Amino acid sequence: MIAEQTLPLGKSSPSESANVTCPNCEQGRMQTFYEVRNIPVHSVLLMPTRERALSYPRRDLRLGFCAKCGFISNILFDPKVHEYSTSCEETQGFSPTFNAFARSLAKRWVEQYHLQGRSVLEIGCGKGEFLVSMVELGMGRGIGIDPAFVPERLNTPVASRLEFIQDLYSEKYTHLQADVVCCRHTLEHISPTGSFMSMIRRTIGDRLDTLMLFELPDVFRVLREAAFWDIYYEHCSYFTTGSLARLFRRTGFDLLELELEYDGQYIVIAGSPRAIMSEGREVAAAGAISRGKPAIAPSLASLPGENDLELVAAEVARFPERFANVKQHWLSTINGLGAEGKKLIVWGGGSKAVSFLTTLGLNEQIDYLVDINPHNHGKFVPGAGHAVKSPETLKAHRPDCVILMNPVYEKEVRTQLQNMGLNPTILPV
Ligand SMILES: [Zn+2]
């Protein structure tokens, strides 16, 4: 049995959690409220053998909350353990549901902000799917930066208007200027977030018509639902709409939009740089992408979703008890089904599944994982060590229950199962 365990608060060493300054606002102190021990430091890096998956490096995760800015982070996070590289299979680009969402977001942004013919720099572009969409939908030129980019997978008629750099973004890329700075599902992997956003603001300099387009997971839903499977080692930084908006404003950006999308799972935020302080006075930016187009005025007043500090503090306070209940629910459900001799599989071979399995300490209760990404098949998930196979293998396996790691895919998964003549019970998390 693997030794993962979750601890109630109060059993952790006070010396380790006391006096940690917030890495986001650099003012508040982090109050710890959740801990899970011995989890794999990577959950998207799949292993070629079960042995290597089981012996994958582990660390503890301890979430702290800053009552001053609302930020949540793993205060034990050690960035040195990470190896972001081409073997990272983080892409969700094989799901029709996710593809449709990403494509519609790209289309909305291009149309709403008049981005036809403009240039875009995407920080943390992954395999480049979104950047390709932006350029295919009319943007003039795209530059993507990500250590996990794989050139061989690029397949688009607009390839000549795209450039990719296999690296982490830093100030040495200040010369890569673009009309739009896009950053999706990346900020949650970065610590400290305050200095990262300030660095981006410095690289933009006085180009006040630059547009900032960011998307990342919303932790408010994770707190409210005790969705512990959305808490894992790669994600060191957790935002709500309010804490993200405060970070943007504090590091020199005004806001253009602040929304929850993808069934409320992701925060979508747009901003524009504010003029650097001049004689002790801040001057509002003229508005993003204003050259020759109607300016979109930034919002100096608060947008809906910004003032959530008290709400988030209340959800953080309730989280430990809620988590204990949700954990107990899943353990009794899964162990009960196992006692009845039911065959269980998990649908989704990504980070959520790894966190679900390792936080609950599941082993033989789950037969294996299925995933629609063919690059994952035949590999093993770090920590728990389960095999990842193609959905087609279910035809022969005939599971009784499918634990679905993302309810947003329920329709898509049910259709795929029915097309194989299968009708198992689907248990969405
Ligand atoms: Zn803070």
GROMACS .gro file of C-alpha atoms and ligand atoms in nm:
model
  430
    1MET     CA    1   0.000   0.000   0.000
    2ILE     CA    2   0.131   0.341  -0.090
    3ALA     CA    3   0.189   0.571   0.203
    4GLU     CA    4   0.000   0.875   0.081
    5GLN     CA    5  -0.210   1.025   0.351
    6THR     CA    6  -0.388   1.343   0.425
    7LEU     CA    7  -0.348   1.503   0.763
    8PRO     CA    8  -0.592   1.710   0.960
    9LEU     CA    9  -0.458   2.052   1.039
   10GLY     CA   10  -0.266   2.089   1.358
   11LYS     CA   11  -0.051   1.779   1.312
   12SER     CA   12   0.195   1.954   1.082
   13SER     CA   13   0.508   2.108   1.218
   14PRO     CA   14   0.436   2.470   1.311
   15SER     CA   15   0.792   2.571   1.236
   16GLU     CA   16   0.744   2.473   0.871
   17SER     CA   17   0.422   2.660   0.817
   18ALA     CA   18   0.470   2.968   1.032
   19ASN     CA   19   0.578   3.300   0.892
   20VAL     CA   20   0.558   3.217   0.522
   21THR     CA   21   0.511   3.542   0.334
   22CYS     CA   22   0.257   3.539   0.052
   23PRO     CA   23   0.442   3.483  -0.279
   24ASN     CA   24   0.168   3.672  -0.461
   25CYS     CA   25   0.122   4.004  -0.277
   26GLU     CA   26   0.443   3.977  -0.070
   27GLN     CA   27   0.258   4.133   0.226
   28GLY     CA   28   0.024   3.882   0.392
   29ARG     CA   29   0.112   3.565   0.583
   30MET     CA   30   0.006   3.223   0.458
   31GLN     CA   31  -0.236   3.034   0.686
   32THR     CA   32  -0.225   2.659   0.615
   33PHE     CA   33  -0.553   2.469   0.574
   34TYR     CA   34  -0.485   2.149   0.375
   35GLU     CA   35  -0.206   1.899   0.351
   36VAL     CA   36  -0.146   1.585   0.150
   37ARG     CA   37   0.174   1.389   0.187
   38ASN     CA   38   0.389   1.189  -0.050
   39ILE     CA   39   0.230   1.284  -0.378
   40PRO     CA   40   0.416   1.254  -0.709
   41VAL     CA   41   0.584   1.580  -0.808
   42HIS     CA   42   0.450   1.533  -1.160
   43SER     CA   43   0.116   1.399  -1.268
   44VAL     CA   44   0.125   1.464  -1.642
   45LEU     CA   45   0.464   1.299  -1.697
   46LEU     CA   46   0.372   0.939  -1.775
   47MET     CA   47   0.616   0.653  -1.714
   48PRO     CA   48   0.713   0.366  -1.948
   49THR     CA   49   0.695   0.102  -1.670
   50ARG     CA   50   0.486   0.045  -1.358
   51GLU     CA   51   0.803   0.023  -1.147
   52ARG     CA   52   0.919   0.367  -1.253
   53ALA     CA   53   0.571   0.507  -1.199
   54LEU     CA   54   0.562   0.373  -0.843
   55SER     CA   55   0.911   0.496  -0.758
   56TYR     CA   56   0.850   0.844  -0.900
   57PRO     CA   57   0.980   1.128  -0.676
   58ARG     CA   58   0.729   1.250  -0.418
   59ARG     CA   59   0.688   1.556  -0.204
   60ASP     CA   60   0.432   1.694   0.041
   61LEU     CA   61   0.179   1.960  -0.052
   62ARG     CA   62   0.053   2.212   0.201
   63LEU     CA   63  -0.194   2.478   0.094
   64GLY     CA   64  -0.173   2.821   0.254
   65PHE     CA   65  -0.420   3.107   0.222
   66CYS     CA   66  -0.333   3.477   0.228
   67ALA     CA   67  -0.616   3.674   0.390
   68LYS     CA   68  -0.473   3.996   0.251
   69CYS     CA   69  -0.496   3.915  -0.125
   70GLY     CA   70  -0.695   3.588  -0.129
   71PHE     CA   71  -0.416   3.391  -0.293
   72ILE     CA   72  -0.371   3.018  -0.223
   73SER     CA   73  -0.048   2.829  -0.280
   74ASN     CA   74   0.148   2.519  -0.191
   75ILE     CA   75   0.388   2.668   0.060
   76LEU     CA   76   0.613   2.359   0.037
   77PHE     CA   77   0.647   2.388  -0.343
   78ASP     CA   78   0.999   2.328  -0.473
   79PRO     CA   79   1.029   2.432  -0.839
   80LYS     CA   80   1.361   2.249  -0.873
   81VAL     CA   81   1.190   1.908  -0.877
   82HIS     CA   82   1.012   1.981  -1.201
   83GLU     CA   83   1.124   1.870  -1.540
   84TYR     CA   84   0.901   2.038  -1.793
   85SER     CA   85   0.997   1.886  -2.121
   86THR     CA   86   0.856   1.731  -2.436
   87SER     CA   87   0.754   1.420  -2.242
   88CYS     CA   88   0.492   1.629  -2.062
   89GLU     CA   89   0.154   1.515  -2.190
   90GLU     CA   90  -0.046   1.809  -2.058
   91THR     CA   91  -0.251   1.865  -2.371
   92GLN     CA   92  -0.628   1.837  -2.353
   93GLY     CA   93  -0.636   1.888  -2.728
   94PHE     CA   94  -0.766   1.537  -2.797
   95SER     CA   95  -1.107   1.604  -2.641
   96PRO     CA   96  -1.375   1.737  -2.882
   97THR     CA   97  -1.538   1.921  -2.588
   98PHE     CA   98  -1.217   2.099  -2.490
   99ASN     CA   99  -1.127   2.170  -2.854
  100ALA     CA  100  -1.465   2.329  -2.916
  101PHE     CA  101  -1.428   2.546  -2.606
  102ALA     CA  102  -1.073   2.658  -2.691
  103ARG     CA  103  -1.168   2.732  -3.052
  104SER     CA  104  -1.471   2.938  -2.946
  105LEU     CA  105  -1.262   3.133  -2.693
  106ALA     CA  106  -0.999   3.209  -2.960
  107LYS     CA  107  -1.275   3.319  -3.200
  108ARG     CA  108  -1.440   3.543  -2.940
  109TRP     CA  109  -1.110   3.707  -2.844
  110VAL     CA  110  -1.007   3.767  -3.209
  111GLU     CA  111  -1.345   3.924  -3.292
  112GLN     CA  112  -1.409   4.114  -2.968
  113TYR     CA  113  -1.065   4.277  -2.957
  114HIS     CA  114  -1.027   4.324  -3.337
  115LEU     CA  115  -0.714   4.109  -3.351
  116GLN     CA  116  -0.719   4.034  -3.726
  117GLY     CA  117  -0.366   4.084  -3.862
  118ARG     CA  118  -0.218   4.145  -3.515
  119SER     CA  119   0.069   3.956  -3.353
  120VAL     CA  120   0.044   3.734  -3.045
  121LEU     CA  121   0.303   3.602  -2.801
  122GLU     CA  122   0.182   3.297  -2.608
  123ILE     CA  123   0.369   3.226  -2.284
  124GLY     CA  124   0.338   2.856  -2.196
  125CYS     CA  125   0.186   2.755  -2.531
  126GLY     CA  126   0.212   2.379  -2.463
  127LYS     CA  127   0.183   2.191  -2.792
  128GLY     CA  128   0.067   2.514  -2.962
  129GLU     CA  129  -0.296   2.427  -3.039
  130PHE     CA  130  -0.439   2.757  -2.916
  131LEU     CA  131  -0.178   2.971  -3.090
  132VAL     CA  132  -0.251   2.786  -3.415
  133SER     CA  133  -0.623   2.861  -3.367
  134MET     CA  134  -0.560   3.232  -3.309
  135VAL     CA  135  -0.357   3.260  -3.631
  136GLU     CA  136  -0.593   3.039  -3.833
  137LEU     CA  137  -0.876   3.267  -3.717
  138GLY     CA  138  -0.709   3.575  -3.861
  139MET     CA  139  -0.424   3.692  -3.641
  140GLY     CA  140  -0.118   3.785  -3.846
  141ARG     CA  141   0.167   3.618  -3.660
  142GLY     CA  142   0.221   3.404  -3.353
  143ILE     CA  143   0.518   3.326  -3.128
  144GLY     CA  144   0.485   3.048  -2.873
  145ILE     CA  145   0.720   2.971  -2.584
  146ASP     CA  146   0.711   2.642  -2.394
  147PRO     CA  147   0.971   2.381  -2.303
  148ALA     CA  148   0.713   2.109  -2.379
  149PHE     CA  149   0.650   2.217  -2.740
  150VAL     CA  150   0.690   1.933  -2.994
  151PRO     CA  151   0.765   2.062  -3.349
  152GLU     CA  152   0.668   1.731  -3.516
  153ARG     CA  153   0.308   1.768  -3.398
  154LEU     CA  154   0.256   2.102  -3.569
  155ASN     CA  155   0.018   2.055  -3.862
  156THR     CA  156  -0.142   2.372  -3.995
  157PRO     CA  157  -0.158   2.568  -4.321
  158VAL     CA  158  -0.046   2.880  -4.129
  159ALA     CA  159   0.285   2.729  -4.007
  160SER     CA  160   0.488   2.995  -4.191
  161ARG     CA  161   0.331   3.263  -3.967
  162LEU     CA  162   0.425   3.078  -3.647
  163GLU     CA  163   0.745   3.059  -3.448
  164PHE     CA  164   0.808   2.840  -3.144
  165ILE     CA  165   1.079   2.853  -2.879
  166GLN     CA  166   1.136   2.552  -2.649
  167ASP     CA  167   1.209   2.739  -2.327
  168LEU     CA  168   1.053   2.901  -2.020
  169TYR     CA  169   0.959   3.266  -2.069
  170SER     CA  170   1.186   3.520  -1.898
  171GLU     CA  171   1.309   3.875  -1.934
  172LYS     CA  172   1.567   3.762  -2.189
  173TYR     CA  173   1.275   3.742  -2.434
  174THR     CA  174   1.181   4.110  -2.390
  175HIS     CA  175   1.264   4.161  -2.760
  176LEU     CA  176   0.973   3.934  -2.860
  177GLN     CA  177   0.719   4.214  -2.874
  178ALA     CA  178   0.363   4.145  -2.980
  179ASP     CA  179   0.022   4.316  -2.980
  180VAL     CA  180  -0.118   4.044  -2.756
  181VAL     CA  181   0.037   3.854  -2.463
  182CYS     CA  182  -0.158   3.533  -2.417
  183CYS     CA  183  -0.105   3.293  -2.125
  184ARG     CA  184  -0.336   2.997  -2.070
  185HIS     CA  185  -0.312   2.730  -1.797
  186THR     CA  186   0.038   2.847  -1.705
  187LEU     CA  187   0.020   3.093  -1.413
  188GLU     CA  188  -0.095   2.812  -1.181
  189HIS     CA  189   0.244   2.644  -1.239
  190ILE     CA  190   0.443   2.955  -1.149
  191SER     CA  191   0.577   3.077  -0.815
  192PRO     CA  192   0.624   3.350  -0.715
  193THR     CA  193   0.337   3.489  -0.921
  194GLY     CA  194   0.380   3.850  -0.808
  195SER     CA  195   0.730   3.885  -0.951
  196PHE     CA  196   0.632   3.691  -1.267
  197MET     CA  197   0.352   3.937  -1.351
  198SER     CA  198   0.576   4.234  -1.268
  199MET     CA  199   0.836   4.087  -1.506
  200ILE     CA  200   0.576   4.067  -1.787
  201ARG     CA  201   0.475   4.427  -1.714
  202ARG     CA  202   0.841   4.536  -1.746
  203THR     CA  203   0.883   4.354  -2.079
  204ILE     CA  204   0.580   4.543  -2.218
  205GLY     CA  205   0.732   4.879  -2.122
  206ASP     CA  206   0.543   5.175  -2.267
  207ARG     CA  207   0.348   4.975  -2.530
  208LEU     CA  208   0.021   5.056  -2.354
  209ASP     CA  209  -0.196   4.916  -2.634
  210THR     CA  210  -0.077   4.562  -2.558
  211LEU     CA  211  -0.362   4.325  -2.476
  212MET     CA  212  -0.324   4.063  -2.200
  213LEU     CA  213  -0.536   3.747  -2.238
  214PHE     CA  214  -0.509   3.488  -1.958
  215GLU     CA  215  -0.698   3.172  -1.868
  216LEU     CA  216  -0.648   2.946  -1.566
  217PRO     CA  217  -0.841   2.723  -1.324
  218ASP     CA  218  -1.072   2.883  -1.067
  219VAL     CA  219  -0.999   2.761  -0.712
  220PHE     CA  220  -1.325   2.895  -0.568
  221ARG     CA  221  -1.514   2.601  -0.723
  222VAL     CA  222  -1.246   2.362  -0.591
  223LEU     CA  223  -1.296   2.499  -0.238
  224ARG     CA  224  -1.676   2.499  -0.259
  225GLU     CA  225  -1.694   2.139  -0.391
  226ALA     CA  226  -1.387   2.011  -0.201
  227ALA     CA  227  -1.266   1.897  -0.545
  228PHE     CA  228  -0.937   1.769  -0.406
  229TRP     CA  229  -0.852   1.601  -0.740
  230ASP     CA  230  -0.790   1.952  -0.875
  231ILE     CA  231  -0.511   2.005  -0.621
  232TYR     CA  232  -0.177   1.855  -0.727
  233TYR     CA  233   0.192   1.925  -0.710
  234GLU     CA  234   0.240   2.097  -1.047
  235HIS     CA  235  -0.021   2.352  -0.948
  236CYS     CA  236   0.157   2.561  -0.688
  237SER     CA  237  -0.058   2.875  -0.735
  238TYR     CA  238  -0.437   2.887  -0.703
  239PHE     CA  239  -0.653   3.187  -0.793
  240THR     CA  240  -1.011   3.304  -0.769
  241THR     CA  241  -1.148   3.577  -0.996
  242GLY     CA  242  -1.083   3.828  -0.717
  243SER     CA  243  -0.724   3.730  -0.632
  244LEU     CA  244  -0.633   3.719  -1.002
  245ALA     CA  245  -0.789   4.060  -1.064
  246ARG     CA  246  -0.603   4.204  -0.764
  247LEU     CA  247  -0.274   4.059  -0.896
  248PHE     CA  248  -0.334   4.217  -1.238
  249ARG     CA  249  -0.415   4.557  -1.090
  250ARG     CA  250  -0.128   4.550  -0.838
  251THR     CA  251   0.132   4.462  -1.103
  252GLY     CA  252   0.030   4.743  -1.339
  253PHE     CA  253  -0.265   4.625  -1.546
  254ASP     CA  254  -0.623   4.747  -1.580
  255LEU     CA  255  -0.902   4.501  -1.650
  256LEU     CA  256  -1.111   4.459  -1.964
  257GLU     CA  257  -1.297   4.140  -1.873
  258LEU     CA  258  -1.319   3.887  -1.590
  259GLU     CA  259  -1.532   3.579  -1.656
  260LEU     CA  260  -1.580   3.218  -1.554
  261GLU     CA  261  -1.603   2.977  -1.848
  262TYR     CA  262  -1.597   2.603  -1.927
  263ASP     CA  263  -1.878   2.513  -1.691
  264GLY     CA  264  -1.735   2.752  -1.431
  265GLN     CA  265  -1.397   2.573  -1.415
  266TYR     CA  266  -1.173   2.835  -1.574
  267ILE     CA  267  -1.117   3.207  -1.513
  268VAL     CA  268  -1.082   3.413  -1.830
  269ILE     CA  269  -0.928   3.757  -1.779
  270ALA     CA  270  -0.826   4.033  -2.018
  271GLY     CA  271  -0.624   4.337  -1.925
  272SER     CA  272  -0.414   4.619  -2.056
  273PRO     CA  273  -0.101   4.776  -1.909
  274ARG     CA  274  -0.135   5.092  -1.708
  275ALA     CA  275   0.122   5.368  -1.756
  276ILE     CA  276   0.419   5.341  -1.523
  277MET     CA  277   0.396   5.572  -1.223
  278SER     CA  278   0.484   5.924  -1.320
  279GLU     CA  279   0.556   6.187  -1.053
  280GLY     CA  280   0.373   5.973  -0.799
  281ARG     CA  281   0.061   5.954  -1.015
  282GLU     CA  282  -0.070   5.665  -1.222
  283VAL     CA  283  -0.206   5.747  -1.564
  284ALA     CA  284  -0.475   5.525  -1.711
  285ALA     CA  285  -0.388   5.344  -2.031
  286ALA     CA  286  -0.551   5.455  -2.352
  287GLY     CA  287  -0.706   5.111  -2.399
  288ALA     CA  288  -0.584   4.788  -2.547
  289ILE     CA  289  -0.535   4.749  -2.923
  290SER     CA  290  -0.642   5.103  -3.004
  291ARG     CA  291  -0.437   5.172  -3.313
  292GLY     CA  292  -0.684   5.245  -3.591
  293LYS     CA  293  -0.962   5.060  -3.408
  294PRO     CA  294  -1.219   5.164  -3.153
  295ALA     CA  295  -1.044   5.157  -2.816
  296ILE     CA  296  -1.182   4.915  -2.559
  297ALA     CA  297  -1.180   5.118  -2.243
  298PRO     CA  298  -1.028   4.940  -1.944
  299SER     CA  299  -1.236   4.918  -1.632
  300LEU     CA  300  -1.102   5.134  -1.350
  301ALA     CA  301  -1.398   5.037  -1.130
  302SER     CA  302  -1.431   4.684  -0.994
  303LEU     CA  303  -1.575   4.417  -1.223
  304PRO     CA  304  -1.819   4.154  -1.093
  305GLY     CA  305  -1.615   3.881  -0.925
  306GLU     CA  306  -1.338   4.108  -0.798
  307ASN     CA  307  -1.458   4.162  -0.442
  308ASP     CA  308  -1.458   3.803  -0.322
  309LEU     CA  309  -1.208   3.816  -0.035
  310GLU     CA  310  -1.454   3.747   0.248
  311LEU     CA  311  -1.633   3.474   0.052
  312VAL     CA  312  -1.307   3.297  -0.022
  313ALA     CA  313  -1.191   3.321   0.340
  314ALA     CA  314  -1.520   3.158   0.448
  315GLU     CA  315  -1.479   2.873   0.194
  316VAL     CA  316  -1.118   2.817   0.307
  317ALA     CA  317  -1.240   2.787   0.668
  318ARG     CA  318  -1.500   2.526   0.566
  319PHE     CA  319  -1.265   2.327   0.341
  320PRO     CA  320  -1.105   2.082   0.591
  321GLU     CA  321  -1.442   1.943   0.707
  322ARG     CA  322  -1.585   1.940   0.355
  323PHE     CA  323  -1.278   1.759   0.223
  324ALA     CA  324  -1.303   1.495   0.496
  325ASN     CA  325  -1.666   1.429   0.396
  326VAL     CA  326  -1.596   1.410   0.023
  327LYS     CA  327  -1.298   1.181   0.080
  328GLN     CA  328  -1.506   0.950   0.300
  329HIS     CA  329  -1.784   0.945   0.040
  330TRP     CA  330  -1.549   0.828  -0.235
  331LEU     CA  331  -1.369   0.571  -0.021
  332SER     CA  332  -1.693   0.412   0.097
  333THR     CA  333  -1.841   0.418  -0.256
  334ILE     CA  334  -1.536   0.260  -0.418
  335ASN     CA  335  -1.474   0.005  -0.143
  336GLY     CA  336  -1.845  -0.085  -0.143
  337LEU     CA  337  -1.844  -0.147  -0.518
  338GLY     CA  338  -1.525  -0.349  -0.483
  339ALA     CA  339  -1.685  -0.566  -0.213
  340GLU     CA  340  -1.969  -0.641  -0.457
  341GLY     CA  341  -1.711  -0.759  -0.712
  342LYS     CA  342  -1.773  -0.469  -0.950
  343LYS     CA  343  -1.509  -0.375  -1.207
  344LEU     CA  344  -1.405  -0.008  -1.181
  345ILE     CA  345  -1.202   0.198  -1.420
  346VAL     CA  346  -1.114   0.568  -1.422
  347TRP     CA  347  -1.178   0.775  -1.735
  348GLY     CA  348  -0.906   1.039  -1.772
  349GLY     CA  349  -0.533   0.974  -1.744
  350GLY     CA  350  -0.431   1.326  -1.649
  351SER     CA  351  -0.352   1.518  -1.336
  352LYS     CA  352  -0.701   1.495  -1.188
  353ALA     CA  353  -0.688   1.114  -1.199
  354VAL     CA  354  -0.340   1.099  -1.045
  355SER     CA  355  -0.446   1.331  -0.763
  356PHE     CA  356  -0.771   1.137  -0.708
  357LEU     CA  357  -0.588   0.802  -0.686
  358THR     CA  358  -0.295   0.917  -0.473
  359THR     CA  359  -0.496   1.135  -0.233
  360LEU     CA  360  -0.738   0.846  -0.168
  361GLY     CA  361  -0.454   0.590  -0.164
  362LEU     CA  362  -0.628   0.370  -0.424
  363ASN     CA  363  -0.450   0.072  -0.578
  364GLU     CA  364  -0.615  -0.257  -0.672
  365GLN     CA  365  -0.966  -0.110  -0.634
  366ILE     CA  366  -0.919   0.047  -0.980
  367ASP     CA  367  -0.835  -0.184  -1.274
  368TYR     CA  368  -0.678   0.078  -1.498
  369LEU     CA  369  -0.727   0.424  -1.652
  370VAL     CA  370  -0.849   0.507  -1.999
  371ASP     CA  371  -0.764   0.822  -2.189
  372ILE     CA  372  -0.848   0.941  -2.539
  373ASN     CA  373  -0.497   1.083  -2.594
  374PRO     CA  374  -0.315   0.807  -2.791
  375HIS     CA  375   0.024   0.939  -2.673
  376ASN     CA  376  -0.067   0.817  -2.321
  377HIS     CA  377  -0.155   0.458  -2.410
  378GLY     CA  378   0.073   0.184  -2.277
  379LYS     CA  379   0.217   0.415  -2.012
  380PHE     CA  380   0.174   0.433  -1.635
  381VAL     CA  381   0.064   0.717  -1.407
  382PRO     CA  382   0.322   0.839  -1.155
  383GLY     CA  383   0.252   0.765  -0.790
  384ALA     CA  384  -0.040   0.526  -0.819
  385GLY     CA  385   0.121   0.319  -1.098
  386HIS     CA  386  -0.199   0.231  -1.287
  387ALA     CA  387  -0.177   0.157  -1.660
  388VAL     CA  388  -0.331   0.398  -1.912
  389LYS     CA  389  -0.507   0.230  -2.202
  390SER     CA  390  -0.726   0.328  -2.495
  391PRO     CA  391  -1.105   0.345  -2.451
  392GLU     CA  392  -1.136   0.062  -2.708
  393THR     CA  393  -0.993  -0.182  -2.450
  394LEU     CA  394  -1.318  -0.141  -2.253
  395LYS     CA  395  -1.503  -0.351  -2.516
  396ALA     CA  396  -1.326  -0.659  -2.384
  397HIS     CA  397  -1.290  -0.548  -2.022
  398ARG     CA  398  -1.659  -0.453  -1.981
  399PRO     CA  399  -1.635  -0.239  -1.662
  400ASP     CA  400  -1.936  -0.202  -1.431
  401CYS     CA  401  -1.844   0.153  -1.326
  402VAL     CA  402  -1.657   0.438  -1.485
  403ILE     CA  403  -1.527   0.712  -1.254
  404LEU     CA  404  -1.522   1.019  -1.474
  405MET     CA  405  -1.258   1.274  -1.376
  406ASN     CA  406  -1.423   1.571  -1.547
  407PRO     CA  407  -1.805   1.593  -1.550
  408VAL     CA  408  -1.788   1.835  -1.843
  409TYR     CA  409  -1.706   1.532  -2.066
  410GLU     CA  410  -2.000   1.319  -1.947
  411LYS     CA  411  -2.202   1.341  -2.269
  412GLU     CA  412  -1.897   1.278  -2.486
  413VAL     CA  413  -1.791   0.975  -2.276
  414ARG     CA  414  -2.141   0.826  -2.256
  415THR     CA  415  -2.175   0.843  -2.634
  416GLN     CA  416  -1.837   0.679  -2.680
  417LEU     CA  417  -1.929   0.397  -2.439
  418GLN     CA  418  -2.269   0.342  -2.604
  419ASN     CA  419  -2.102   0.324  -2.946
  420MET     CA  420  -1.900   0.031  -2.809
  421GLY     CA  421  -2.218  -0.139  -2.684
  422LEU     CA  422  -2.137  -0.058  -2.319
  423ASN     CA  423  -2.364   0.092  -2.057
  424PRO     CA  424  -2.166   0.106  -1.728
  425THR     CA  425  -2.264   0.330  -1.437
  426ILE     CA  426  -2.086   0.662  -1.480
  427LEU     CA  427  -1.972   0.825  -1.155
  428PRO     CA  428  -1.863   1.184  -1.230
  429VAL     CA  429  -1.644   1.344  -0.963
  430ZN      ZN  430  -0.119   3.770  -0.052
   0.00000   0.00000   0.00000
